[in-house]
mmCIF file of C-alpha atoms and ligand atoms in Angstrom:
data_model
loop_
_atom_site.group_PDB
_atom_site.id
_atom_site.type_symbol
_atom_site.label_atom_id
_atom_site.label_comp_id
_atom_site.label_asym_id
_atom_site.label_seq_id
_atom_site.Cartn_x
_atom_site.Cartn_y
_atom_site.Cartn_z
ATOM 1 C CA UNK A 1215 76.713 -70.634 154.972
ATOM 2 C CA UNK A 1216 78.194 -73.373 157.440
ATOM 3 C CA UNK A 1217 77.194 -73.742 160.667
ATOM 4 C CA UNK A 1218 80.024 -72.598 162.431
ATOM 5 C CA UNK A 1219 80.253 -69.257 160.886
ATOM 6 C CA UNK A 1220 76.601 -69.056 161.371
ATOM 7 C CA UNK A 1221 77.560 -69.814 165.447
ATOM 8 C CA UNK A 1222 80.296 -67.130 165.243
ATOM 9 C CA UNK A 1223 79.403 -63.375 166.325
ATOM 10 C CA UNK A 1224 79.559 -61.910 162.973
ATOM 11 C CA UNK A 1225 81.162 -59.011 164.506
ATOM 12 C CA UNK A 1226 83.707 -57.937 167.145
ATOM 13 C CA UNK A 1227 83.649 -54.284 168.876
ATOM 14 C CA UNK A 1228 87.129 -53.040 169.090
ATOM 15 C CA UNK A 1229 86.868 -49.903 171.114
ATOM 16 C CA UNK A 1230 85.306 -47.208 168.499
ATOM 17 C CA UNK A 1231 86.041 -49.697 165.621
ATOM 18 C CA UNK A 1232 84.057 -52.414 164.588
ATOM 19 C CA UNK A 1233 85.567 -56.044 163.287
ATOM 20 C CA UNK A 1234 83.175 -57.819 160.376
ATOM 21 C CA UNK A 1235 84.003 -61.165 161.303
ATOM 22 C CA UNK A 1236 82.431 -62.546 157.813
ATOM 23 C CA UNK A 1237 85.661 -62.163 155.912
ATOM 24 C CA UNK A 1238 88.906 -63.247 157.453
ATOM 25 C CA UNK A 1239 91.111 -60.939 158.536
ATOM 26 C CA UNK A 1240 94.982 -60.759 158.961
ATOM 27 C CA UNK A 1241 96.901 -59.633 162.344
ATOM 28 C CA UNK A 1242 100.253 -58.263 161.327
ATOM 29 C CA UNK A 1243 103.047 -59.311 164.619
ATOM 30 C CA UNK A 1244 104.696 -55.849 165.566
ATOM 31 C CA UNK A 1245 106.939 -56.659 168.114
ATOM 32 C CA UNK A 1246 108.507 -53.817 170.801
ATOM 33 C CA UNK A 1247 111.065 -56.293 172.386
ATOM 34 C CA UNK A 1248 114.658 -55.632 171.983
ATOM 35 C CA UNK A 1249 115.140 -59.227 171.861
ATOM 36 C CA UNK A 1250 113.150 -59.950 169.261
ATOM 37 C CA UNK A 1251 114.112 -62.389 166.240
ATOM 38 C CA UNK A 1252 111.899 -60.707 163.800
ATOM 39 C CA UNK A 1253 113.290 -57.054 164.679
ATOM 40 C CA UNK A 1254 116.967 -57.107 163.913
ATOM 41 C CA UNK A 1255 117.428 -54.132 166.543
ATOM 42 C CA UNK A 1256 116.078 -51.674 164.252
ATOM 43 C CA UNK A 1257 113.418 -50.623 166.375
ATOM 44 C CA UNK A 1258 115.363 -49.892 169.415
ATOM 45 C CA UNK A 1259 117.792 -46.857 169.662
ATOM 46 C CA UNK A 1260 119.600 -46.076 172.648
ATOM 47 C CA UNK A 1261 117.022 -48.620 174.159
ATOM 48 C CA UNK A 1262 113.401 -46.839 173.744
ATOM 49 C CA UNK A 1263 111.243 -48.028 170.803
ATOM 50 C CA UNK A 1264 112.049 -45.599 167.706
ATOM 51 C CA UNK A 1265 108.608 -44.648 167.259
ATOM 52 C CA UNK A 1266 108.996 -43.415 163.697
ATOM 53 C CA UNK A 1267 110.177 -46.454 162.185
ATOM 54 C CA UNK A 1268 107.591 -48.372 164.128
ATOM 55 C CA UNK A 1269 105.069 -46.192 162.785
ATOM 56 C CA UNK A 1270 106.337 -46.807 159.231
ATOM 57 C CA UNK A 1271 106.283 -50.197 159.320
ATOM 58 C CA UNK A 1272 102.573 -50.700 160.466
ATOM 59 C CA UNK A 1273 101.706 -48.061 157.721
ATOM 60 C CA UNK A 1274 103.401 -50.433 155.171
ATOM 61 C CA UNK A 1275 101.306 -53.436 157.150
ATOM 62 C CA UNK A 1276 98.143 -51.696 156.620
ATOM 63 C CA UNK A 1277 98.805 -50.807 153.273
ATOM 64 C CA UNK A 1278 99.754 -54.569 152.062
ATOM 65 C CA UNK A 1279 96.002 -55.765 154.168
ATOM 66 C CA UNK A 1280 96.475 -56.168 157.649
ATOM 67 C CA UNK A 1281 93.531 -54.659 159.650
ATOM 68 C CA UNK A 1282 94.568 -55.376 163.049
ATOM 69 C CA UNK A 1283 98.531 -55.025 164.412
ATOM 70 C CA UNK A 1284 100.077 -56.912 167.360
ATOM 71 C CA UNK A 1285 102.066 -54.997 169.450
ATOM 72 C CA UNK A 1286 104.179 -57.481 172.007
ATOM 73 C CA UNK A 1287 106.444 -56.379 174.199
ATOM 74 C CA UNK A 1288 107.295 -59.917 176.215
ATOM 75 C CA UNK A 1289 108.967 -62.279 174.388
ATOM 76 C CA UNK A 1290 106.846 -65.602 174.293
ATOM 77 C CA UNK A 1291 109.733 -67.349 172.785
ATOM 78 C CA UNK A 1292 110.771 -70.867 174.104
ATOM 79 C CA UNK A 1293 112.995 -69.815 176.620
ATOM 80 C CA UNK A 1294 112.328 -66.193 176.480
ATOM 81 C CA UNK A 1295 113.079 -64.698 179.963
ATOM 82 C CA UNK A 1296 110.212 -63.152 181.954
ATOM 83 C CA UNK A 1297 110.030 -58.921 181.835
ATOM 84 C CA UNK A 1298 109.136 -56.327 184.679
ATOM 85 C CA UNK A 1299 105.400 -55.037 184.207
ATOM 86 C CA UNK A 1300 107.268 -51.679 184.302
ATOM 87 C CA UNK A 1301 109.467 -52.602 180.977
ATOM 88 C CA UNK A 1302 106.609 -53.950 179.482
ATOM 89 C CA UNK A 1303 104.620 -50.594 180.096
ATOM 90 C CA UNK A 1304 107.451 -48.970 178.947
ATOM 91 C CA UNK A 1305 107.659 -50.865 175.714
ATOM 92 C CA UNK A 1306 103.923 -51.075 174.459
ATOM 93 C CA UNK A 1307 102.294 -48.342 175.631
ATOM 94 C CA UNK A 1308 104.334 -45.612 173.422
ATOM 95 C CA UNK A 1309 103.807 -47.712 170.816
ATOM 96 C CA UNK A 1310 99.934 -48.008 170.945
ATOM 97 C CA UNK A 1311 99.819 -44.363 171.566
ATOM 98 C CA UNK A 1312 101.914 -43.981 168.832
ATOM 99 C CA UNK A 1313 99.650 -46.066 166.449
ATOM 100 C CA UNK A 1314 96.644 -45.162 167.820
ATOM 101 C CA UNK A 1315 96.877 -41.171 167.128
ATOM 102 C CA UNK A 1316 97.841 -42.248 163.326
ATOM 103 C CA UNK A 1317 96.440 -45.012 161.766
ATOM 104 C CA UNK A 1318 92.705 -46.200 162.230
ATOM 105 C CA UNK A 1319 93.574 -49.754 162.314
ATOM 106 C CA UNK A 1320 92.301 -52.338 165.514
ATOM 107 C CA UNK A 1321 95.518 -52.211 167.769
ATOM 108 C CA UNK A 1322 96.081 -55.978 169.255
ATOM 109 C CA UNK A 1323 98.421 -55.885 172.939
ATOM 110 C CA UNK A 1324 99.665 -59.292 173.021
ATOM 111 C CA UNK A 1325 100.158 -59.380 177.032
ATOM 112 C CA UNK A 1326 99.107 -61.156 180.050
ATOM 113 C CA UNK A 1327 100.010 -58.332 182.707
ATOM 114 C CA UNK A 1328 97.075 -56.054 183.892
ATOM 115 C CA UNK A 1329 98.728 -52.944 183.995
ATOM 116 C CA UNK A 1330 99.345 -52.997 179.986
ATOM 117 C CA UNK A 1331 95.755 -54.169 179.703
ATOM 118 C CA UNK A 1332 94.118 -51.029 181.320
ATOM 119 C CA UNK A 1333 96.992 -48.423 179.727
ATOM 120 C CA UNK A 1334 96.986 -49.694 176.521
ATOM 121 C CA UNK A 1335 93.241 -49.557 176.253
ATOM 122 C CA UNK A 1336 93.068 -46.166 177.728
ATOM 123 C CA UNK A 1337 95.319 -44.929 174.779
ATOM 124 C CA UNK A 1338 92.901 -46.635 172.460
ATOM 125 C CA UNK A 1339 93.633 -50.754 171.880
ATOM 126 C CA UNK A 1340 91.405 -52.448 170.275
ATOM 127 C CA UNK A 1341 91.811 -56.149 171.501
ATOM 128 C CA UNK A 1342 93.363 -57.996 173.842
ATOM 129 C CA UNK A 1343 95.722 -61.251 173.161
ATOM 130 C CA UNK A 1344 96.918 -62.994 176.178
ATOM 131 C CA UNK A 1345 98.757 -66.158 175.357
ATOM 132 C CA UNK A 1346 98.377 -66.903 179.229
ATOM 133 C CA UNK A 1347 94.607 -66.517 178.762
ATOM 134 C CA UNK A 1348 93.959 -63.600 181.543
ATOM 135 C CA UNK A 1349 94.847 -66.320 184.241
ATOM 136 C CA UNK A 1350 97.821 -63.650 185.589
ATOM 137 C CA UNK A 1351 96.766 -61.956 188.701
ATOM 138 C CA UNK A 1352 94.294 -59.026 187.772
ATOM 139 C CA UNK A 1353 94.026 -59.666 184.216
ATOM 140 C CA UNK A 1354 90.767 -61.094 184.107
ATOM 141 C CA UNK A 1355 88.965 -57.982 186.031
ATOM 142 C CA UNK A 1356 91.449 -55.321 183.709
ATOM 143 C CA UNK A 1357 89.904 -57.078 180.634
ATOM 144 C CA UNK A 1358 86.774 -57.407 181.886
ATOM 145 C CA UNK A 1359 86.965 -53.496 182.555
ATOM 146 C CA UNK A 1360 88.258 -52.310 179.157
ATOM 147 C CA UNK A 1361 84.975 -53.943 177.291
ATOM 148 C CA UNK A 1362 87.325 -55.182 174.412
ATOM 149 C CA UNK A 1363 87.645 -58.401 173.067
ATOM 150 C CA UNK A 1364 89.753 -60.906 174.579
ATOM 151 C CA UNK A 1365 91.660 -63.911 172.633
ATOM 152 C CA UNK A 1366 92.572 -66.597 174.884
ATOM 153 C CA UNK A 1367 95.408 -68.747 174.434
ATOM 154 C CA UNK A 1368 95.897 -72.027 174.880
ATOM 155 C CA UNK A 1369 99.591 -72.300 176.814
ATOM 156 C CA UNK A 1370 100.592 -75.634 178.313
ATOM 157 C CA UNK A 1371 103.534 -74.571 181.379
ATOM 158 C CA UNK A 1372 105.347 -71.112 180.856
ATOM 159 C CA UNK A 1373 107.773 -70.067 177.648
ATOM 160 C CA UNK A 1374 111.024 -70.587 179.627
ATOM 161 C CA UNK A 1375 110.425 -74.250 179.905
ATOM 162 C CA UNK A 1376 107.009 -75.254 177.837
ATOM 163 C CA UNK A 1377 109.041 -77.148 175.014
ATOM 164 C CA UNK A 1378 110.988 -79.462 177.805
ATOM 165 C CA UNK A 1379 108.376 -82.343 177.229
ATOM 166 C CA UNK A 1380 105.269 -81.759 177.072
ATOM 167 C CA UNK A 1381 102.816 -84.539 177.381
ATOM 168 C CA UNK A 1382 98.812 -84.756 177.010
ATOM 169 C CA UNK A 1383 96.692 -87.842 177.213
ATOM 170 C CA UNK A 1384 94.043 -86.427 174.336
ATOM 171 C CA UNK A 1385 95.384 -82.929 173.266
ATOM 172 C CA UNK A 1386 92.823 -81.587 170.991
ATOM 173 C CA UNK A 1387 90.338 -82.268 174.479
ATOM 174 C CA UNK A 1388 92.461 -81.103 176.546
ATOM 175 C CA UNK A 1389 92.900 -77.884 174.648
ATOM 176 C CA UNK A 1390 89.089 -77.261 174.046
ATOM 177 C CA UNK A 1391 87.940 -77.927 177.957
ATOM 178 C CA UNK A 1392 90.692 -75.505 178.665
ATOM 179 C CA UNK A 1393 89.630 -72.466 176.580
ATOM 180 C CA UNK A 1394 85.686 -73.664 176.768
ATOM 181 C CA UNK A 1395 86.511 -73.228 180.962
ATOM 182 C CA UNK A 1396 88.447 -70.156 180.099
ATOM 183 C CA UNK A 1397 85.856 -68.925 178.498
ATOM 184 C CA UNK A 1398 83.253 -69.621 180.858
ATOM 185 C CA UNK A 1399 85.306 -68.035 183.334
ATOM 186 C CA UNK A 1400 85.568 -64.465 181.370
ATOM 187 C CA UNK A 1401 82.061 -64.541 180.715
ATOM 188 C CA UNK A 1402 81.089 -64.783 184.444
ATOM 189 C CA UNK A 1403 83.496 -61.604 184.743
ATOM 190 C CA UNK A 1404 81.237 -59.543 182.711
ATOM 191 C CA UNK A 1405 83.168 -60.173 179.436
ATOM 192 C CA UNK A 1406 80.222 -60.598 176.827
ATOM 193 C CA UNK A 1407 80.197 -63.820 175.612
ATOM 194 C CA UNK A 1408 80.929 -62.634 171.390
ATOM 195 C CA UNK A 1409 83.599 -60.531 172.253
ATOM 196 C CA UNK A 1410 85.805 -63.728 173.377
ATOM 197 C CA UNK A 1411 87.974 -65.291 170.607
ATOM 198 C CA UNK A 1412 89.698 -68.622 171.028
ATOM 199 C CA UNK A 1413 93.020 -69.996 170.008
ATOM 200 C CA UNK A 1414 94.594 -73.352 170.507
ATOM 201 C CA UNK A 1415 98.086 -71.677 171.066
ATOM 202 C CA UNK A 1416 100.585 -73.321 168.414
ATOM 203 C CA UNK A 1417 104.215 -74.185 169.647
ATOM 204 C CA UNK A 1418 103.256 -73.252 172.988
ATOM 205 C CA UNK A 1419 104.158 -76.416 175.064
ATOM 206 C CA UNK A 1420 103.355 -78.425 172.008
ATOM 207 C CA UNK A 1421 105.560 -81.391 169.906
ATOM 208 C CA UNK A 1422 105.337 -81.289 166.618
ATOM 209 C CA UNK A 1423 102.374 -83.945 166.694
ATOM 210 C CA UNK A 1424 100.584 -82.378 169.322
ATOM 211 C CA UNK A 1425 100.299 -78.952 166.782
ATOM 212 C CA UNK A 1426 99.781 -81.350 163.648
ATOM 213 C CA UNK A 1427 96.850 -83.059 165.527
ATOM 214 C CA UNK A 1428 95.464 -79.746 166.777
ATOM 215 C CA UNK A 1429 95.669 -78.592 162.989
ATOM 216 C CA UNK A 1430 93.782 -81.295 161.657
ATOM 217 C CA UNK A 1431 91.035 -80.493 164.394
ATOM 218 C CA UNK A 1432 91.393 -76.582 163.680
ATOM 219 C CA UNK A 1433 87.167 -77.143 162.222
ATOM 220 C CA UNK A 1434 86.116 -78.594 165.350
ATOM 221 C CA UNK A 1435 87.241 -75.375 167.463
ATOM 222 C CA UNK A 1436 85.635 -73.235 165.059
ATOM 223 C CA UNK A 1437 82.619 -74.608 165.326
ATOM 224 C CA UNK A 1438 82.399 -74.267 169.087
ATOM 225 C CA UNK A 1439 80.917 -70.618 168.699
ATOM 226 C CA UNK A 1440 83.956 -68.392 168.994
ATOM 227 C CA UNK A 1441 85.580 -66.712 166.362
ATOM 228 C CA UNK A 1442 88.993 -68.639 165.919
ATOM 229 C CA UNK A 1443 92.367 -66.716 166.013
ATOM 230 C CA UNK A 1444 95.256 -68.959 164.883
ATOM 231 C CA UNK A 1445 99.010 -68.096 164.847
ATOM 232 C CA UNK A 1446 101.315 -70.126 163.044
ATOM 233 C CA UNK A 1447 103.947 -68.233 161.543
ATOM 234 C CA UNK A 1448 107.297 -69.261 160.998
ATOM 235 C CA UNK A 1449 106.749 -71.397 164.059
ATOM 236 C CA UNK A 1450 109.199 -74.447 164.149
ATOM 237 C CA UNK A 1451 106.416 -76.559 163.314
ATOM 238 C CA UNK A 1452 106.948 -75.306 159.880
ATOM 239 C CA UNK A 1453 110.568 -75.598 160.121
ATOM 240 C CA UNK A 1454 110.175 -79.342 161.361
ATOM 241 C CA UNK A 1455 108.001 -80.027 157.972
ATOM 242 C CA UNK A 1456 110.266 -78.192 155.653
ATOM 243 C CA UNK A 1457 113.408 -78.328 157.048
ATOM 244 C CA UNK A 1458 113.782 -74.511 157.002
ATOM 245 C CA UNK A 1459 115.472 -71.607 158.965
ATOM 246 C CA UNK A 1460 113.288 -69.184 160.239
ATOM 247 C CA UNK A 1461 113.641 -66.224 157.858
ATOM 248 C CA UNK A 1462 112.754 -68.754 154.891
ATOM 249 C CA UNK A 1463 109.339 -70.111 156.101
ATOM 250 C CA UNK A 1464 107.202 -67.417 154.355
ATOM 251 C CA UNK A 1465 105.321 -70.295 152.065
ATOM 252 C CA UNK A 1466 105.012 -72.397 154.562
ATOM 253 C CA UNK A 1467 103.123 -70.070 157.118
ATOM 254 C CA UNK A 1468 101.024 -68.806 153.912
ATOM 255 C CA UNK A 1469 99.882 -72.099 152.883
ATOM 256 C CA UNK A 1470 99.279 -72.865 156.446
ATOM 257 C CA UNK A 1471 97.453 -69.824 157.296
ATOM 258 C CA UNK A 1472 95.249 -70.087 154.149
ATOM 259 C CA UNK A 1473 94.426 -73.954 155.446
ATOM 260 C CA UNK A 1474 93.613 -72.286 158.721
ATOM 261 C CA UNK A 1475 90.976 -69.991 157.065
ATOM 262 C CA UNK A 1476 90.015 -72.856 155.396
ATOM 263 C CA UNK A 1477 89.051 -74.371 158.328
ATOM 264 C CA UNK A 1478 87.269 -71.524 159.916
ATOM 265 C CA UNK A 1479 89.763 -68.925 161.500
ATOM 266 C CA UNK A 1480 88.526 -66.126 160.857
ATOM 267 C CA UNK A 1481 92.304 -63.939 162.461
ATOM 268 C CA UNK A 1482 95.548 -65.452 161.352
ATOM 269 C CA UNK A 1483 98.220 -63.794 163.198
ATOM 270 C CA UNK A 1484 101.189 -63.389 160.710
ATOM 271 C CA UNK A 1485 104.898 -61.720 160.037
ATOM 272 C CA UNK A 1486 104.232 -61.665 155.666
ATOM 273 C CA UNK A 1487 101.043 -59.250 155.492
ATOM 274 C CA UNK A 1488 101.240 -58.825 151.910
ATOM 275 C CA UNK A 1489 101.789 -62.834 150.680
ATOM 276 C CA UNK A 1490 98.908 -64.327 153.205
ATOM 277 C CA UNK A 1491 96.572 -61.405 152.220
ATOM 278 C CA UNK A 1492 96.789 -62.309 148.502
ATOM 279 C CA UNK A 1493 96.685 -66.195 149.986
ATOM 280 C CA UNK A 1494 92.934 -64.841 151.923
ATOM 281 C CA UNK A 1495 92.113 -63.102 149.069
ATOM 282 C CA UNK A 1496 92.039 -66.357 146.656
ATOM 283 C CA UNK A 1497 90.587 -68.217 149.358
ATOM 284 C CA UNK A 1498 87.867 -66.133 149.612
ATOM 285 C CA UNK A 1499 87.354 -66.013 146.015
ATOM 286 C CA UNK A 1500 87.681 -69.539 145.201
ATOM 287 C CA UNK A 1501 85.305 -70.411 147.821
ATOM 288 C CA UNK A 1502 82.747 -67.700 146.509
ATOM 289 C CA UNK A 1503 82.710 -65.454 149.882
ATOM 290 C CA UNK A 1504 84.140 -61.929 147.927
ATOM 291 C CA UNK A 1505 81.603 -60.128 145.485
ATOM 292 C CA UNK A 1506 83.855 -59.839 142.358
ATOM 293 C CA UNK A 1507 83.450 -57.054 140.100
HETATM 294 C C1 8Y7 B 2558 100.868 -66.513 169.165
HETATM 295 C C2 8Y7 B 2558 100.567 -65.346 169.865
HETATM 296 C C3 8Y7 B 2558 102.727 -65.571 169.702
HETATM 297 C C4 8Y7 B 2558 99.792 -67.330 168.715
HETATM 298 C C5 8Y7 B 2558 98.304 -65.712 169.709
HETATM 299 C C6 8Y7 B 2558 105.468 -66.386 167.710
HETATM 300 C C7 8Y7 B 2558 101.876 -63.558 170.966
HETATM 301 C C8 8Y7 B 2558 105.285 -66.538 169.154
HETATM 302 N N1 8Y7 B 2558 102.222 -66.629 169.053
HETATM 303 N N2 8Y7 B 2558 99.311 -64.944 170.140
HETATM 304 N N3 8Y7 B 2558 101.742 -64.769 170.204
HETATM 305 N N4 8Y7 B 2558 98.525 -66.888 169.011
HETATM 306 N N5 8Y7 B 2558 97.029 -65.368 169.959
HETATM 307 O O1 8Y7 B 2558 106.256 -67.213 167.173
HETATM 308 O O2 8Y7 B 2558 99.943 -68.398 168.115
HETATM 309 O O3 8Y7 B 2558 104.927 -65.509 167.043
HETATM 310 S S1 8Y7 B 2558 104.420 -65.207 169.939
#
């Protein structure tokens, strides 16, 4: 066993479900914004989240290996423009009710707001994912409240202008202290100490050699203690490298989330469930972690 798993909690407690941290696991991205790239509209109908395809999709995500869904509903997109706490209510918590009452499966709310924090746990989330890190007014004290587990993102600036330029004098440093203070701070909120995940934040007010540095480094943050969430799907990191359109990065994000595994994540937040959980699956294999029969 290597060290940092052995640092890692080898569990995390998602509400009434519990997370075994010693095999990797895959986060399928369900987004609930009409804006979405990944969506093509077909969630939205007259403007409310059709809750019956939604529902069919994660039940195809669970079926092809994902054990925890991501349910967004603000895009984080370069340039995405902010949304109302109210719309973002309005988008994610039918959905998580929705889920919730049908599929036992942890439930992920990517937000930062505290109002979607407290309903979405109430209607029975299992995590929270806050690419702003619960630095939003109230978010810190709404996590700390639910008892879930909280991923923190690293995030430099705000999605509307974070690819402008952004500049770091040692990034992989400057990432670390930040979720290490982050951290720190959640755990003198009352949020226990294993139930915080970290994740340096890739593509979020990042060039490409800031993410390709942070990448090589992905061992060093999983050896810091906290299990290691990493989301690099379809990003244009991947494009950069192969010279891709989004819709036809699928083997680049599942060699790259297999490398992340690799090098200790033990989430890898993902659009192609089925392709990166064969990729986990032979990972874990090869490296002699599975019990084969
Ligand atoms: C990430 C994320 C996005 C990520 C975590 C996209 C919500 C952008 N990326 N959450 N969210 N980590 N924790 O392209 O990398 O999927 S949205």
């Amino acid at each position: 066993m290597t060290l940092a798993t052995s640092l890692c909690p080898p569990q995390l407690r998602c509400g009434g479900r519990v997370l075994d941290l010693r095999n990797p696991h895959v986060m399928a991205v369900v987004n609930v914004t009409p804006d979405s790239f990944s969506d093509g509209g077909q969630l939205h109908w007259g403007g409310a989240i059709a809750l019956d395809v939604l529902c069919e999709r994660v039940e195809a995500f669970i079926e092809q290996g994902a054990t925890l869904i991501d349910i967004g509903g603000e895009s984080t997109r370069p340039g995405a423009a902010p949304v109302s706490e109210q719309e973002e209510c309005d988008r994610v918590l039918p959905a998580v009710e929705a889920i919730a009452a049908r599929f036992d499966v942890v439930i992920s709310v990517d937000t930062s707001t505290a109002a979607v924090i407290r309903g979405s746990a109430d209607l029975g989330a299992g995590l929270i994912n806050d690419v702003r890190a619960l630095q939003r007014p109230g978010a810190l004290a709404a996590a700390a409240q639910t008892g879930l587990p909280v991923c923190l993102m690293h995030m430099q600036g705000e999605p509307d202008s974070m690819q402008a330029d952004p500049r770091y004098r040692d990034i992989v440093a400057e990432v670390r202290d930040f979720l290490l203070a982050r951290a720190a701070t959640c755990e003198a909120a009352g949020i226990a100490r294993d139930q915080v995940l970290l994740d340096p934040g890739f593509g979020f007010g990042k060039s490409l050699n800031h993410n390709l540095t942070l990448f090589r480094s992905l061992s060093q943050f999983a050896e810091l203690g906290f299990p290691v969430l990493v989301g690099v799907s379809r990003k244009s990191m991947l494009g950069a490298i192969t010279g891709r359109e989004v819709g036809d990065r699928m083997p680049a994000s599942v060699v790259a989330a297999a490398l992340a595994v690799e090098r200790g994540a033990k989430i890898v937040r993902v659009h192609d469930v089925a392709e990166t959980a064969d990729a986990l699956a032979v990972v874990s294999a090869l490296n002699g972690l599975m019990e084969r029969p």
